[in-house]
mmCIF file of C-alpha atoms in Angstrom:
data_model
loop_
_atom_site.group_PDB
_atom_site.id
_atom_site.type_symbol
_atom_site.label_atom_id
_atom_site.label_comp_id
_atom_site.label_asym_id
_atom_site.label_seq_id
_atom_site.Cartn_x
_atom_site.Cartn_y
_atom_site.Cartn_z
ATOM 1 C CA UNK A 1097 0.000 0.000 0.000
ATOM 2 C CA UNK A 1098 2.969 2.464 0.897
ATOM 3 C CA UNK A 1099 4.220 2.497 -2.892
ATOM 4 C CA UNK A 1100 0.829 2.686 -4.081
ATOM 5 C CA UNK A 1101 1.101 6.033 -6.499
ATOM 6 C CA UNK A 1102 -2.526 6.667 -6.187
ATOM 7 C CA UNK A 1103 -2.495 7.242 -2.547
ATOM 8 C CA UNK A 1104 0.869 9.515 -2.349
ATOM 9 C CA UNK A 1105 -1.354 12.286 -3.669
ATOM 10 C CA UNK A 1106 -3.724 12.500 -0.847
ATOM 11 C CA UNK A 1107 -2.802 13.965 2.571
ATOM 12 C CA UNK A 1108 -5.320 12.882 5.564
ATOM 13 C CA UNK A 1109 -5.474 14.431 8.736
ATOM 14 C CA UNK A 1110 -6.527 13.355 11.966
ATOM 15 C CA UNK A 1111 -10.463 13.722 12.948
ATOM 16 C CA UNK A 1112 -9.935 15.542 16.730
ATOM 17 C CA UNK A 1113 -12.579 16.994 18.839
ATOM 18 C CA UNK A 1114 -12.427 20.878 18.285
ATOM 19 C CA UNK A 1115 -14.035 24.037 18.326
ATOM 20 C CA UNK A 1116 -16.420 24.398 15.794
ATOM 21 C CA UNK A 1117 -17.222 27.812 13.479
ATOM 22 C CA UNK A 1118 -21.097 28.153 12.818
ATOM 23 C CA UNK A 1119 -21.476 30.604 9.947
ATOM 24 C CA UNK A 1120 -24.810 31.802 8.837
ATOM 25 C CA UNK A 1121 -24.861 31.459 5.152
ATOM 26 C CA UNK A 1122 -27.548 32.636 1.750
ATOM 27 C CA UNK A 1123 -27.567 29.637 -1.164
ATOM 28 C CA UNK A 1124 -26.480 31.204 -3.952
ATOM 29 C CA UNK A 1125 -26.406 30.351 -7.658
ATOM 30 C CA UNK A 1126 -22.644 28.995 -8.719
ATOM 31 C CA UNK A 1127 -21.489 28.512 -12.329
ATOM 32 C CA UNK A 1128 -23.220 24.907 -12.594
ATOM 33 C CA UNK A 1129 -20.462 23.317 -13.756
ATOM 34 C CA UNK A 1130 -20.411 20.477 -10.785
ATOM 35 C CA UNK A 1131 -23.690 19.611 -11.560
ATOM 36 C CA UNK A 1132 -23.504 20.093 -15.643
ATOM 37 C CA UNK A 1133 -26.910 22.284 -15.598
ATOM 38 C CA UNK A 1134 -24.666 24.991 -17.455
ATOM 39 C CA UNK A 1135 -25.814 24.347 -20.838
ATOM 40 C CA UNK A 1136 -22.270 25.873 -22.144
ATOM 41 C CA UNK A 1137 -20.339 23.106 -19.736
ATOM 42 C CA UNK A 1138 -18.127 20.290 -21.489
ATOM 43 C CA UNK A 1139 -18.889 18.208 -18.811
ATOM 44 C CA UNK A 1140 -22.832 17.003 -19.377
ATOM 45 C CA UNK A 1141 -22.718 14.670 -16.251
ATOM 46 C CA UNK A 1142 -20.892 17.775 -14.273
ATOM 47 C CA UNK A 1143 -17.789 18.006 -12.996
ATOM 48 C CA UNK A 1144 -18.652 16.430 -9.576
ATOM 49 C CA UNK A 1145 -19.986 13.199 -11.432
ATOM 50 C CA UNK A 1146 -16.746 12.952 -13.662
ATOM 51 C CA UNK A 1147 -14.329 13.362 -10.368
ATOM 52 C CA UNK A 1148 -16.427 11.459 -8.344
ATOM 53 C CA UNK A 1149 -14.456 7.704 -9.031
ATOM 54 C CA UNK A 1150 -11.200 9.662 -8.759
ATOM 55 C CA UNK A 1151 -11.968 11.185 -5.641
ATOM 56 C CA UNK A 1152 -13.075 7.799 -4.172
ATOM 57 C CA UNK A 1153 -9.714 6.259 -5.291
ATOM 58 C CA UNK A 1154 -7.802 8.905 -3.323
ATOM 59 C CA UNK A 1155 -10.042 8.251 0.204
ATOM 60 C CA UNK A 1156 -12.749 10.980 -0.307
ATOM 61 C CA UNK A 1157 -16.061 8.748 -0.549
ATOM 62 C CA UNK A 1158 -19.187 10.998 -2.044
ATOM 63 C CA UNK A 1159 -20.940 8.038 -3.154
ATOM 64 C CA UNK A 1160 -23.978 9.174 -1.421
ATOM 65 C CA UNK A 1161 -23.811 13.028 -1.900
ATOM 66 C CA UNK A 1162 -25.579 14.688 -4.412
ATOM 67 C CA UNK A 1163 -23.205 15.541 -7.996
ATOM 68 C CA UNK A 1164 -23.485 18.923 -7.935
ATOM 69 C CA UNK A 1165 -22.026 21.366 -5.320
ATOM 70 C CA UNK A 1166 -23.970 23.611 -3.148
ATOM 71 C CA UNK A 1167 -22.431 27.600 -3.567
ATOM 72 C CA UNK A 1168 -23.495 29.958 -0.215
ATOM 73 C CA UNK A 1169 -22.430 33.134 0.613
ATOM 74 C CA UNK A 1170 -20.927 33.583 4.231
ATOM 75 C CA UNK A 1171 -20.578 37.414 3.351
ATOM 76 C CA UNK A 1172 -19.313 40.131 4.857
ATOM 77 C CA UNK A 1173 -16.779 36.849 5.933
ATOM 78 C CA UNK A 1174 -13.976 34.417 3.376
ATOM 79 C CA UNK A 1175 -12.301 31.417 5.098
ATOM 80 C CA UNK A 1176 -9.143 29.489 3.966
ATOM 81 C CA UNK A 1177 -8.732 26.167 4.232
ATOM 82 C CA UNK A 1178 -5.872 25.911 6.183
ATOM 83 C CA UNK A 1179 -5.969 21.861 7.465
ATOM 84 C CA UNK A 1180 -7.976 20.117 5.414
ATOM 85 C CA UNK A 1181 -9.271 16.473 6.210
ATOM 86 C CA UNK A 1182 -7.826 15.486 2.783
ATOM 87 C CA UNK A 1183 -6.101 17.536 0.190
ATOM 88 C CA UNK A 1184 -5.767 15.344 -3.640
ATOM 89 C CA UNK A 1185 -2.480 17.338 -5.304
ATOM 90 C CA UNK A 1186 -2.842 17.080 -8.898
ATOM 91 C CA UNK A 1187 -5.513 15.207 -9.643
ATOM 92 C CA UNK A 1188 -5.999 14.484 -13.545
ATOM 93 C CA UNK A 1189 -9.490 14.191 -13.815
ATOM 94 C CA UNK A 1190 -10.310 15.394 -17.043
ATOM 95 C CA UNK A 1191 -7.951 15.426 -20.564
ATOM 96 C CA UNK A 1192 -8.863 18.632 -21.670
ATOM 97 C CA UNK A 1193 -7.464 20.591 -18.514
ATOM 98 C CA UNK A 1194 -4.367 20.319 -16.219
ATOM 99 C CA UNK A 1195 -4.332 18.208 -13.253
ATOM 100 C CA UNK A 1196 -6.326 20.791 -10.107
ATOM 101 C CA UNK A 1197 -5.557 20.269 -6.634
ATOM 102 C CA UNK A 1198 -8.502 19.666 -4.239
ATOM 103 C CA UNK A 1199 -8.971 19.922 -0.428
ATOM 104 C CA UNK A 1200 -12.022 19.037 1.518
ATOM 105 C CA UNK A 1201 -13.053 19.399 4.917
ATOM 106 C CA UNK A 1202 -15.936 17.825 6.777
ATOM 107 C CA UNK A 1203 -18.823 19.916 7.334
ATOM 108 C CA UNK A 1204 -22.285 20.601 8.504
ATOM 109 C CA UNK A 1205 -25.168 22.499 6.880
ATOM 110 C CA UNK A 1206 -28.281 23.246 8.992
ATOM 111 C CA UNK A 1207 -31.047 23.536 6.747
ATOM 112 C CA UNK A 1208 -34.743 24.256 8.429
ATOM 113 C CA UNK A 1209 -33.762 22.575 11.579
ATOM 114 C CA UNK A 1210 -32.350 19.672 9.898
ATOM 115 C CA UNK A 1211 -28.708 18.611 10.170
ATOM 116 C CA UNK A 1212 -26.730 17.511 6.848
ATOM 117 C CA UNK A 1213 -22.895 15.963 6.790
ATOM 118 C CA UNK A 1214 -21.053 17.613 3.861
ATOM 119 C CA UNK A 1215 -17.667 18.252 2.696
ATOM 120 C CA UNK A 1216 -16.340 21.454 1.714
ATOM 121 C CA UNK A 1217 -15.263 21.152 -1.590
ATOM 122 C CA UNK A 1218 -12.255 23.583 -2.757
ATOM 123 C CA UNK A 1219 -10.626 23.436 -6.017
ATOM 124 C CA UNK A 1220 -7.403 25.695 -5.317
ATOM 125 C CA UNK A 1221 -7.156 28.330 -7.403
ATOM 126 C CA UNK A 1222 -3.859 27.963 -8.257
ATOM 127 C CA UNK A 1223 -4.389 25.049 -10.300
ATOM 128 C CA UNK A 1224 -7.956 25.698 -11.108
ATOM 129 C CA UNK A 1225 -8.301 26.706 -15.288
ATOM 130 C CA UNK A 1226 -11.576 28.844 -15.084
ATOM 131 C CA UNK A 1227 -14.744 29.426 -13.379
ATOM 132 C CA UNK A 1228 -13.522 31.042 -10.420
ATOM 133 C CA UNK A 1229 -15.627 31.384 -6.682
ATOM 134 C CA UNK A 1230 -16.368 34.906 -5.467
ATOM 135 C CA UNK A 1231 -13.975 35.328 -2.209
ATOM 136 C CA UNK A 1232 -17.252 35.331 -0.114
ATOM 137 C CA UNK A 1233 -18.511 31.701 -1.494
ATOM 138 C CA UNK A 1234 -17.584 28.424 -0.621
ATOM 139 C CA UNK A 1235 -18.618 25.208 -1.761
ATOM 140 C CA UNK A 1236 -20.604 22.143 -0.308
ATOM 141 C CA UNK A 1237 -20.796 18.718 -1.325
ATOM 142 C CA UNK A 1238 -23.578 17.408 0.553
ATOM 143 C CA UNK A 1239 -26.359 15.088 0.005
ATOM 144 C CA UNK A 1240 -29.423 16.163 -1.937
ATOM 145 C CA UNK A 1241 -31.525 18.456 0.064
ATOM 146 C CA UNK A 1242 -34.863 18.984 -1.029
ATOM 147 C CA UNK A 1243 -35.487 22.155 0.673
ATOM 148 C CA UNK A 1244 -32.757 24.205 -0.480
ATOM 149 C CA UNK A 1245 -33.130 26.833 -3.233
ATOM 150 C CA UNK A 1246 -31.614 29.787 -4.103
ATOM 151 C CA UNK A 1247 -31.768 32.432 -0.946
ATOM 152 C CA UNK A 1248 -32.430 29.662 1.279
ATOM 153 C CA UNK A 1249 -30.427 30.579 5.374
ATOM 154 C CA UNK A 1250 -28.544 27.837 6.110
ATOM 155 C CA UNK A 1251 -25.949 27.617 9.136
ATOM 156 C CA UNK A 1252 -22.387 26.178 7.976
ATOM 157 C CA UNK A 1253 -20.888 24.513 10.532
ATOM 158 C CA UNK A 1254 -17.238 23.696 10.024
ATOM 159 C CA UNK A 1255 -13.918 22.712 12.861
ATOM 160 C CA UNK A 1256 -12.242 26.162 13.459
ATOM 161 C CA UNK A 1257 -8.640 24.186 12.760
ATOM 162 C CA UNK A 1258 -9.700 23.450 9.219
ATOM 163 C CA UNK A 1259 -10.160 27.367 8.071
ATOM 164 C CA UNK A 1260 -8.250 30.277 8.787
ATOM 165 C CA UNK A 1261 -9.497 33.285 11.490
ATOM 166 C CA UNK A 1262 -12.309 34.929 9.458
ATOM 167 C CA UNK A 1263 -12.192 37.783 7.764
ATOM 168 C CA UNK A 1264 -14.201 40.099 6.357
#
């Protein structure tokens, strides 16, 4: 398993008991891309569907969240993911684009007095060809929640070690 040059990519971190940020959040339309609802988007399926086996083979299991990511606005606030749970460098995922390199971190989104597990899902920048998040929006992998739609309040609650001190 230790040579394995699938798993040298991926860089896990321990689950601790910590502090955890609660950060009232609007649901905001992204670039639908993840899910493929763009109708200008090369990927029909969406991006999330396409990366999904690859993101399995590198630990990060989304089998049961919904292909598409969920965009909300924590404004006047922007975090950083600063420890992720895992972090994929360079994952090829697609032919047409250079490898990106992904980090996610284990979530929480309170919708309507309901609890959902996510993942934060953040393609770096750095590596990351187009279609770009506004500073205030972060994305959620979670499963599919019925009840959310655009301007939807929902409560992101994330561990205070995986993002850096918020700013505004």
């Amino acid at each position: 398993m230790k040579n394995n040059p699938i798993l040298q990519n991926i860089k896990t971190f321990p689950k601790e008991s910590v502090n955890i940020k609660s950060l009232k959040a609007t649901v905001v339309k992204g670039h639908q891309i993840a899910s493929g609802q763009n109708p200008n988007t090369p990927y029909k399926d969406g991006s999330i569907a396409l990366q999904a086996p690859l993101l399995k083979l590198h630990g990060v299991n989304i089998d049961d969240m919904h292909k598409a990511t969920i965009n909300i606005n924590i404004a006047p606030y922007q975090i950083t993911i600063v420890e992720p749970d895992h972090q994929i460098i360079d994952l090829l995922w697609c032919d047409a684009i250079a490898p990106e390199t992904f980090s996610f971190c284990h979530c929480q989104l309170n919708v309507n007095d309901q609890t959902y597990a996510g993942l934060i899902y953040y393609p770096h920048p750095e590596t990351k060809p187009d279609h770009f998040q506004r500073a205030h929006v972060v994305e959620v992998i979670a499963p599919y929640i019925k009840e959310i739609q655009y301007g939807s309040q929902v409560t992101l609650n994330v561990a205070a070690k995986h993002i850096s001190p918020l700013t505004d």
